[in-house]
Short mmCIF file of C-alpha atoms in Angstrom, two decimals:
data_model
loop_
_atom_site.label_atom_id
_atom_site.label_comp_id
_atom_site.label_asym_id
_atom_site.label_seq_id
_atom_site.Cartn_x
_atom_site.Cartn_y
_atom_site.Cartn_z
CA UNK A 89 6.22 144.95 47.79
CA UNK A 90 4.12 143.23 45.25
CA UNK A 91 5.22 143.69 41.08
CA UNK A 92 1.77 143.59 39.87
CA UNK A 93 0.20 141.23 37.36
CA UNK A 94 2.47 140.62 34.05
CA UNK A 95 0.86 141.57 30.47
CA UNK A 96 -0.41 137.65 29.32
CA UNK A 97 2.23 136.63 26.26
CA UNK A 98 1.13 137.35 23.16
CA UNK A 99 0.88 133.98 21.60
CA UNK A 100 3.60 132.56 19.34
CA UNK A 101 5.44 135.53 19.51
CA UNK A 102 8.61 133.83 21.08
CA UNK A 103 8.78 131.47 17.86
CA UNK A 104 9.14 134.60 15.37
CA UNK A 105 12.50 135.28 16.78
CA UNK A 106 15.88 133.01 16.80
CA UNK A 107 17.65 134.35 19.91
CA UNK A 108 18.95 131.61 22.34
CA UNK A 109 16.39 130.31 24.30
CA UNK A 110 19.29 129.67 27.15
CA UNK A 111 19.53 133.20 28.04
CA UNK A 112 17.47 135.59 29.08
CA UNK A 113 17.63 138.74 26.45
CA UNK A 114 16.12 141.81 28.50
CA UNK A 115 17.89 144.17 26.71
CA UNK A 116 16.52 144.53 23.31
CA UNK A 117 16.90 148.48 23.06
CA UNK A 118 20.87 147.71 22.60
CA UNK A 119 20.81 146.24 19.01
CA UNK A 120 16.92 145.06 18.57
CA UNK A 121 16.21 141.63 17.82
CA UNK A 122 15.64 140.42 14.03
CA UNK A 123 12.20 138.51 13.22
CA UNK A 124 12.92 135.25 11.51
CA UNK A 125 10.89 136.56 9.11
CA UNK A 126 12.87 139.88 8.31
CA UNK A 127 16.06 137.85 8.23
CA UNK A 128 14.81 135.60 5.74
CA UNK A 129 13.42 138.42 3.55
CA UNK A 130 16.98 140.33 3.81
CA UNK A 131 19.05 136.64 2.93
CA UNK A 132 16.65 136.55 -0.05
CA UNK A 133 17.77 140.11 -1.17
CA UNK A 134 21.71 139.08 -0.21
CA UNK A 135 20.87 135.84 -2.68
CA UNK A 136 19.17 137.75 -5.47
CA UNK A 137 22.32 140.78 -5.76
CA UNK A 138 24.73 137.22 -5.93
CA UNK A 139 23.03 135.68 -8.99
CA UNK A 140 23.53 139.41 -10.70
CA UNK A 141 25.73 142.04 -8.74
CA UNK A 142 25.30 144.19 -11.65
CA UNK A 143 21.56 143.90 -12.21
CA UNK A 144 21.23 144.38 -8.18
CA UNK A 145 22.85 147.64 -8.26
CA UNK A 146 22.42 149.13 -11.48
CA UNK A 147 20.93 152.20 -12.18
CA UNK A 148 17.82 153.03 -11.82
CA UNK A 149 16.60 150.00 -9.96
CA UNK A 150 18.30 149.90 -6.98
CA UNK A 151 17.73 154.14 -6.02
CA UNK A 152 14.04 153.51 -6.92
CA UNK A 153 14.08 150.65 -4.71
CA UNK A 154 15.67 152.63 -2.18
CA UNK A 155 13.04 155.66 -2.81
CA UNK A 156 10.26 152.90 -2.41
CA UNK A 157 11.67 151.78 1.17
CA UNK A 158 12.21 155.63 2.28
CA UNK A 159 8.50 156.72 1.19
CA UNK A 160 7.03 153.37 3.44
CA UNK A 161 8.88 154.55 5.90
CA UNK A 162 8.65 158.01 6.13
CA UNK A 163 4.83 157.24 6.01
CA UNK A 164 4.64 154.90 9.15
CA UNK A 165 6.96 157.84 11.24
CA UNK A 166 4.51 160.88 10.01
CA UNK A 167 7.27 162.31 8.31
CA UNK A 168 7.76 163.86 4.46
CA UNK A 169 9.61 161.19 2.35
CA UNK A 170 11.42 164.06 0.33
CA UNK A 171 12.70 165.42 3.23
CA UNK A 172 14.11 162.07 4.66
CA UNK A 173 16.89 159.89 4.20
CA UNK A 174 17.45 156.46 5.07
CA UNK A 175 20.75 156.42 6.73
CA UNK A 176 22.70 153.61 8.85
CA UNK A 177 22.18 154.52 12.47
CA UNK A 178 21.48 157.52 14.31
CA UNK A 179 24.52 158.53 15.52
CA UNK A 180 25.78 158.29 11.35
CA UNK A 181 22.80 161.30 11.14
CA UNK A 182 24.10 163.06 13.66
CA UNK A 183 27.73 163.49 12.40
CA UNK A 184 25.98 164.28 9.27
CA UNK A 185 23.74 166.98 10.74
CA UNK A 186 26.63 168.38 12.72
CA UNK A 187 28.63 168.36 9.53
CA UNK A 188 25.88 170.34 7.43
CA UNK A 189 25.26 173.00 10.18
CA UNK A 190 28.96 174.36 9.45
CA UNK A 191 29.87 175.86 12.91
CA UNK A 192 32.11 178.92 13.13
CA UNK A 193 34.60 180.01 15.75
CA UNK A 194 32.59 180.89 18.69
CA UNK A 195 29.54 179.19 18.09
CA UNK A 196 28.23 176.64 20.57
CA UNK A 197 26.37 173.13 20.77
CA UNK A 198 24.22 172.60 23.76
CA UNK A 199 23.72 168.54 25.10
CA UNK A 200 21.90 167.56 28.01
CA UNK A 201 23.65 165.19 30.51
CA UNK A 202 21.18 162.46 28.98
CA UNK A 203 22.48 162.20 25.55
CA UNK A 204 23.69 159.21 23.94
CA UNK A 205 27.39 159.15 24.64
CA UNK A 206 29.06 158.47 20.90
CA UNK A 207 26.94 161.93 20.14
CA UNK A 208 28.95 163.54 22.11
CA UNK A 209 31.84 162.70 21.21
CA UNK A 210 30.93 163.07 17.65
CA UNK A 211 29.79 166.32 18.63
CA UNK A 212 33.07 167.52 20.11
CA UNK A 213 35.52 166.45 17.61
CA UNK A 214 33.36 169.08 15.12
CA UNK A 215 33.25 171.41 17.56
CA UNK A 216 37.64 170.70 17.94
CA UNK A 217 37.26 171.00 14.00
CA UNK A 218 35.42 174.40 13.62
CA UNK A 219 36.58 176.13 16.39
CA UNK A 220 33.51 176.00 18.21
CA UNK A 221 32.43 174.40 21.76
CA UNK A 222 30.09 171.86 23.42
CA UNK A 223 28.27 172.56 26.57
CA UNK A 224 25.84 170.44 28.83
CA UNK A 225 23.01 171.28 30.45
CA UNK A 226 21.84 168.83 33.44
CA UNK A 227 18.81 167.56 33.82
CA UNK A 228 17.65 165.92 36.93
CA UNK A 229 16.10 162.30 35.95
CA UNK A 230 13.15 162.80 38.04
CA UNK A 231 12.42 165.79 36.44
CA UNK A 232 8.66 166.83 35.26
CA UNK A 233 8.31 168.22 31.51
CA UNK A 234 8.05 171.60 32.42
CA UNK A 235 11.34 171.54 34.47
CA UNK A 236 13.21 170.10 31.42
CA UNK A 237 11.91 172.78 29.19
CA UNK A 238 12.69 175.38 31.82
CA UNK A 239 16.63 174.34 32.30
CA UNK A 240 16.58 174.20 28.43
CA UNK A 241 16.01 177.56 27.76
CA UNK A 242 17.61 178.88 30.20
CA UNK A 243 21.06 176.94 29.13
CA UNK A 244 20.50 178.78 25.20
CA UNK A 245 22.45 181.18 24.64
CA UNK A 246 21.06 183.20 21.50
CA UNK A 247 22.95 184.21 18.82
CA UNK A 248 25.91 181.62 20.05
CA UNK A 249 23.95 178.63 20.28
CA UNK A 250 23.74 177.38 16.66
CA UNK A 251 21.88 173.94 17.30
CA UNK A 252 20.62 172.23 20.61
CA UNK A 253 20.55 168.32 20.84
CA UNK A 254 18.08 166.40 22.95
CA UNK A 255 17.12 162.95 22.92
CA UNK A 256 13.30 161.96 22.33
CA UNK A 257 13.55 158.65 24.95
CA UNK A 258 16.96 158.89 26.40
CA UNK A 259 19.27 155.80 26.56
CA UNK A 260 21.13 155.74 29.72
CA UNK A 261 18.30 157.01 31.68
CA UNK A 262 15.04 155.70 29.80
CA UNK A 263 13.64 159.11 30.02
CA UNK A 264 11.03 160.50 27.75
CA UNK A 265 11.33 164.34 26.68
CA UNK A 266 9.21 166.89 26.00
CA UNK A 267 10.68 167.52 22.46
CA UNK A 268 7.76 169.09 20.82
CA UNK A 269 8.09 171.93 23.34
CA UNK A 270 11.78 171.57 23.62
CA UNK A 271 11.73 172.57 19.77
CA UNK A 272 8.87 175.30 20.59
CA UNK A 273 11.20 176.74 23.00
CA UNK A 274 14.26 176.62 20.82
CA UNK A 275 12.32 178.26 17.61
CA UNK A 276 11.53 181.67 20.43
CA UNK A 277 15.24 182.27 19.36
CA UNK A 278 15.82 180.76 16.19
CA UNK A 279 17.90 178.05 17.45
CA UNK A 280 17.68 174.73 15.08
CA UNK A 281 16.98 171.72 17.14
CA UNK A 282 18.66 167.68 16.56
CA UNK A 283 16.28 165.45 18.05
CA UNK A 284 17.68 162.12 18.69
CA UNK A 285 14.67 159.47 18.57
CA UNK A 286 16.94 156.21 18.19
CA UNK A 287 14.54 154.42 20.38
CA UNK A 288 11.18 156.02 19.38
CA UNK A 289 10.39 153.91 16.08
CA UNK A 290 8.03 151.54 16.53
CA UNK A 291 7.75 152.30 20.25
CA UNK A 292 6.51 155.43 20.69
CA UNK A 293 3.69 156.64 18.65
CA UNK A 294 5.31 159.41 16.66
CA UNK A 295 4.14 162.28 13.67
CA UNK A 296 7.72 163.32 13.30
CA UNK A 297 6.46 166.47 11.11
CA UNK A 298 4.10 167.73 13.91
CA UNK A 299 7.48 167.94 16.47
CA UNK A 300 8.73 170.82 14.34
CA UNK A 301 12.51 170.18 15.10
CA UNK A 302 14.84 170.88 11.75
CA UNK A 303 16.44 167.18 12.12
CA UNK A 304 15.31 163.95 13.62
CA UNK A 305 16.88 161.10 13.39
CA UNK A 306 15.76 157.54 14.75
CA UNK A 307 16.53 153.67 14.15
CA UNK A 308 14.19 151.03 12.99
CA UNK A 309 16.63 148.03 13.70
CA UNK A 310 15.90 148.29 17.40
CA UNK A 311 11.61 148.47 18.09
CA UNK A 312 10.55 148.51 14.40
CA UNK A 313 11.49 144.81 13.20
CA UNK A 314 14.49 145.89 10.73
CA UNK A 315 17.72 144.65 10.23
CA UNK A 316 20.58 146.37 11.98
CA UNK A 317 22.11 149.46 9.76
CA UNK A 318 18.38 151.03 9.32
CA UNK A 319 17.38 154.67 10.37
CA UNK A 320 15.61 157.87 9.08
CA UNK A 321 16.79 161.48 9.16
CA UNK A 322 14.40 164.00 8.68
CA UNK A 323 15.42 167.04 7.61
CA UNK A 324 13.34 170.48 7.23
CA UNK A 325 12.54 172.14 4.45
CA UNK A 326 15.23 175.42 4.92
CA UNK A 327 18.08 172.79 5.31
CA UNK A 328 17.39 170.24 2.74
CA UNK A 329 19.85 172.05 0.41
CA UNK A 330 22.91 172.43 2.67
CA UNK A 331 22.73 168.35 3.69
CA UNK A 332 26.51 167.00 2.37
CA UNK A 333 26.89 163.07 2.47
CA UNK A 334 29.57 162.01 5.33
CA UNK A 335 31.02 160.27 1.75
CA UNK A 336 30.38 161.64 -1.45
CA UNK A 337 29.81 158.93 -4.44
CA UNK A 338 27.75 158.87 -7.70
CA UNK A 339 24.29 160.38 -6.92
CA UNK A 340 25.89 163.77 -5.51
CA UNK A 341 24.65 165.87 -7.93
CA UNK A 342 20.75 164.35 -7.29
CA UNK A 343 21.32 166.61 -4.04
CA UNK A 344 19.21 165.61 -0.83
CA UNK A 345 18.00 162.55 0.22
CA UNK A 346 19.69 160.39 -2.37
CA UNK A 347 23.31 162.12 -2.19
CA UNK A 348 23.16 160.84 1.54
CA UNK A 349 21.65 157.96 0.77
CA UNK A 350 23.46 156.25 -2.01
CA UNK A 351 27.16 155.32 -0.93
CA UNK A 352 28.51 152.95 -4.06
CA UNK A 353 28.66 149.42 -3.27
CA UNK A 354 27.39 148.98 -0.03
CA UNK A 355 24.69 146.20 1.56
CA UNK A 356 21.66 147.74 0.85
CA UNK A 357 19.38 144.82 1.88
CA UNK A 358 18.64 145.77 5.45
CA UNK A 359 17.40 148.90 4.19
CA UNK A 360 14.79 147.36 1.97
CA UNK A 361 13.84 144.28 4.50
CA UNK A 362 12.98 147.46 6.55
CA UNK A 363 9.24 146.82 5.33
CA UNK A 364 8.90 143.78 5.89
CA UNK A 365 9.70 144.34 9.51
CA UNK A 366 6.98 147.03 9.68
CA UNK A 367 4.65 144.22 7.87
CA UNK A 368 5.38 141.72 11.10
CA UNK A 369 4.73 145.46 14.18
CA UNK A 370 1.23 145.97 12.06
CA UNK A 371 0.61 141.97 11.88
CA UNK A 372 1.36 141.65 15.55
CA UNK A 373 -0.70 144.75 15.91
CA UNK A 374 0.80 148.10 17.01
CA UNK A 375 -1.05 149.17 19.49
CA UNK A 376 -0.76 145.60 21.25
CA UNK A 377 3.17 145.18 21.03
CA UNK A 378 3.25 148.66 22.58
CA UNK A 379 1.01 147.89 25.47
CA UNK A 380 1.98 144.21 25.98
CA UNK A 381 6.05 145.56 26.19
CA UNK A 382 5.49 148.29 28.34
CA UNK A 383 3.32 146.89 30.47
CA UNK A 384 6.50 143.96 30.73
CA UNK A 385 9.27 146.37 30.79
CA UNK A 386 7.12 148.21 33.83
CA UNK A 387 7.00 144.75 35.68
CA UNK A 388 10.34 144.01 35.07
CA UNK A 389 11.15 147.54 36.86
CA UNK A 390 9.26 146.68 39.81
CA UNK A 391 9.65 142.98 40.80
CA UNK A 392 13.71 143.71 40.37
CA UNK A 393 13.39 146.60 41.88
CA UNK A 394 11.82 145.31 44.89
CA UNK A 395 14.44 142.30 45.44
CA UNK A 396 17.02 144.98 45.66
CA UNK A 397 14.58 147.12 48.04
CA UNK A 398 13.98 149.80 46.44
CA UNK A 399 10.53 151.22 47.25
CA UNK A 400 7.85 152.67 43.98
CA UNK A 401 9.68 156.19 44.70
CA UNK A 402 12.61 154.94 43.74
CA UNK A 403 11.88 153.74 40.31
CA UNK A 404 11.92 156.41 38.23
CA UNK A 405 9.13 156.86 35.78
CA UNK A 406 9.96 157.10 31.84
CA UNK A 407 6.77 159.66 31.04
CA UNK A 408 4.98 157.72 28.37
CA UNK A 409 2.92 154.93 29.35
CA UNK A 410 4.20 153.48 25.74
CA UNK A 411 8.24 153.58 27.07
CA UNK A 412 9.17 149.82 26.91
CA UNK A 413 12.58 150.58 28.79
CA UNK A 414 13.10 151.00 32.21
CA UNK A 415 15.61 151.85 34.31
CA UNK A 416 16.36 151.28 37.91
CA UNK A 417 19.20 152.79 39.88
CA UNK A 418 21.99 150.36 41.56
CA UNK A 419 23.12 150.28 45.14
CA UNK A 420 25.96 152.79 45.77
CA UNK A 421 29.33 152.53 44.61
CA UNK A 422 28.34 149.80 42.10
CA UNK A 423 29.24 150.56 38.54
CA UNK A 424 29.53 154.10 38.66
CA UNK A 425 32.41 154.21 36.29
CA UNK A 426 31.98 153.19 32.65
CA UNK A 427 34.42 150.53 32.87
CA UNK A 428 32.61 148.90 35.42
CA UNK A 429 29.26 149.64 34.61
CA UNK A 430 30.38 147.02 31.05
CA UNK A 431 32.12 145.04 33.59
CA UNK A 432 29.15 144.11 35.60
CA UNK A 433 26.75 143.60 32.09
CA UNK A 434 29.42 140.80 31.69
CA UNK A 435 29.59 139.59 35.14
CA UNK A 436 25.49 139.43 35.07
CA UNK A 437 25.49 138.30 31.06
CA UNK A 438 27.96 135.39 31.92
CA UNK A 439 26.71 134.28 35.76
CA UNK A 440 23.40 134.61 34.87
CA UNK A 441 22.72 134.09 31.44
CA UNK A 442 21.13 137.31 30.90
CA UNK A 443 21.73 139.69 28.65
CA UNK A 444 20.81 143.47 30.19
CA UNK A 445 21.96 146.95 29.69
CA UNK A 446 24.37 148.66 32.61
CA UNK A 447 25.06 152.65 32.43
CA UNK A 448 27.40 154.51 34.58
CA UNK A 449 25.46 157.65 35.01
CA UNK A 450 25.17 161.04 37.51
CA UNK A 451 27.85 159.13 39.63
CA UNK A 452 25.86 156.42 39.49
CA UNK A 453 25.07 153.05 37.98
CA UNK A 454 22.18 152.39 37.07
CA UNK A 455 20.65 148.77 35.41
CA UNK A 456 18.44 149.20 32.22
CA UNK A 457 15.74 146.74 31.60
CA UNK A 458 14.04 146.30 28.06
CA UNK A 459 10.55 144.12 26.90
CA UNK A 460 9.75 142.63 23.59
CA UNK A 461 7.41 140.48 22.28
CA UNK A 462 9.52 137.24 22.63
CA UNK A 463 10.14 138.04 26.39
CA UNK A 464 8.54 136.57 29.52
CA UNK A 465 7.49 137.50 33.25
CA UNK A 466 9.36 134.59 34.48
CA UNK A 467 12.85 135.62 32.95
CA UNK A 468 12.46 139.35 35.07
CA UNK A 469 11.69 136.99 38.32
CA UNK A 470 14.46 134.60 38.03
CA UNK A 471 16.85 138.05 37.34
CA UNK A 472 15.70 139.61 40.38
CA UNK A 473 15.85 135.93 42.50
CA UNK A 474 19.65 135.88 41.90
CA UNK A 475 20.33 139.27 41.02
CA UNK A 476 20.68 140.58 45.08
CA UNK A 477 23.49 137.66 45.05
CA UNK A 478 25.05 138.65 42.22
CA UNK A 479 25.77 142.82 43.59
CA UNK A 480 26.55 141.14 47.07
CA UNK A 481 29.71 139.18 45.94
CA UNK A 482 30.93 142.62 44.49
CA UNK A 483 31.55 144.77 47.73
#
């Protein structure tokens, strides 16, 4: 079957980045990629708290510095900027979230079978904490936007279900949501919503205020430039007050965002390169990084999908022509375990030299492909040349 015509390279974009130029890195939605750039503007920060820790982090500089960061990037998501909080990583907003919502015996969280897996897990110990439970709902990867929202709300459970989690762009399966409705369909009963976005900044185009959903969360250190240990939370307004820091230190008593935000001496500096990150996705131009990658991560889909003959109906879709993951499921038996699924991602990492993403999910294992600016066409035809080989010696 023919892959189509790759996206033409957007010129000199390889040179902004310092990754190995000896493997292949196709999997840029695990832990991003840092701009040159970014890192120098973050070693710069590092240099300037050594010449004068206690300058760097005395008050009020550093909060209004971190106030600064939060309000730039609070803007570029289309959220409020006092209702957010620049927090490490998403799944650090999520334990705080699940934290703040103080469960009672009885009450319930409801997953779907996409989630992010360290969610769920920090989702259950609460639940072992407070007395409550967890409960999945399963949703079937090829399924259309209304059948998500359907299965949904039909797996709440009113007046027991105090908060539903769903993922904006899922990460095992590379699945866009319908969230905004999600969230519509949730509010019919009251029921406050998490939405996990950890791949949607920079990505997708997103006006996190217009989704409705009490929290989002999402990280900027994987599509939007920034160092690794950057993310927003967005809270609503009827929450704000009841947010509790995961560790309590000397800005408690400011209350929400900089209670959550503030945690003593800590590296800061990734938080305020995050702008300069943003700086290189608007210099690059936004609109073109998002076409160029998805357009990339699309032909990456099919031309490996077609050495290990798969037909177009077999490639599942993501649901936003902006989704610069794909995903693309492996022959049977292969990886279907989580232990082997990270056994194979260093089987293909070290026989191979490329770096990819491997999920054991449904039963099944399935092979997770990402695009970024500093990838090429020819690095997703060489994978799927000696790819087929690869699965082969396994059985």
């Amino acid at each position: 079957m023919s892959a189509g015509d790759p996206p033409p390279p957007i010129p000199g974009a390889r040179l902004l980045f310092s990754l190995d130029a000896a493997t292949a890195y196709l999997n840029h939605g695990s832990f991003g990629a840092v701009p040159i750039s970014v890192q120098r503007a973050q070693q710069r920060l590092r240099d300037e708290t050594e010449r004068n820790p206690m300058a760097f982090f005395a008050p009020p500089g550093l909060t209004d510095r971190i106030v600064h960061t939060r309000r730039h990037v609070a803007q570029f998501l289309g959220a409020d900027p006092e209702g957010s909080a620049l927090v490490p990583n998403t799944t650090s907003g999520v334990s705080l979230v699940l934290q703040s919502v103080r469960l009672q015996p009885g009450d319930e969280v409801l997953l779907t079978d996409h989630g992010y897996g360290a969610n769920a897990l920090a989702t259950r110990r609460q639940c072992r904490r407070d007395g409550a439970t967890a409960r999945t709902v399963a949703l079937p990867v090829d399924a259309g936007d209304a059948e998500v929202v359907s299965r949904i709300r039909s797996a709440l459970r009113p007046g027991r279900t105090k908060l539903l989690i769903v993922d904006q762009l899922t990460s095992p399966t590379a699945k866009v949501l319908p969230v905004r409705e999600v969230v519509a369909a949730a509010r019919e009963h009251d029921i406050p919503v998490l939405v996990d976005a950890a791949h949607v900044p920079g990505m997708l185009p997103v006006e996190v205020d217009r989704i409705g959903a009490d929290f989002w969360v999402g990280n900027l250190h994987k599509w939007a430039y920034a160092p690794r240990g950057t993310a927003l939370l967005v809270v609503a307004q009827p929450w704000r007050r009841r947010m509790e820091p995961l560790v309590v230190s000397w800005e408690q008593e400011a209350g929400f965002p900089l209670c959550v935000e503030f945690h003593g001496t800590v590296d800061y500096t990734s938080w305020l390169s995050a702008p300069t990150g943003l700086f290189m996705l608007r210099t690059l131009g936004v609109d073109t990084v998002r076409s160029h990658n998805a357009a990339l991560a699309a032909y990456g889909q099919r031309v490996v999908g077609a050495a290990l003959g798969l037909s177009p109906t077999d490639l599942p879709d993501p649901g936003a022509a902006e989704a610069s993951m794909r995903v693309l499921p492996l022959p049977p038996g292969v990886a279907t375990t989580y232990p082997e699924a990270h056994a194979l991602r260093q089987h293909i990492a070290e026989k191979l030299a490329t770096e990819v993403a491997v999920n054991a999910w449904g039963g099944r294992g399935w092979l997770r492909l990402s695009a970024q600016v500093y990838n090429r066409a020819e690095e997703y035809d060489r994978f799927a040349q000696h790819l087929p080989e690869l699965l082969s010696g396994l059985r």
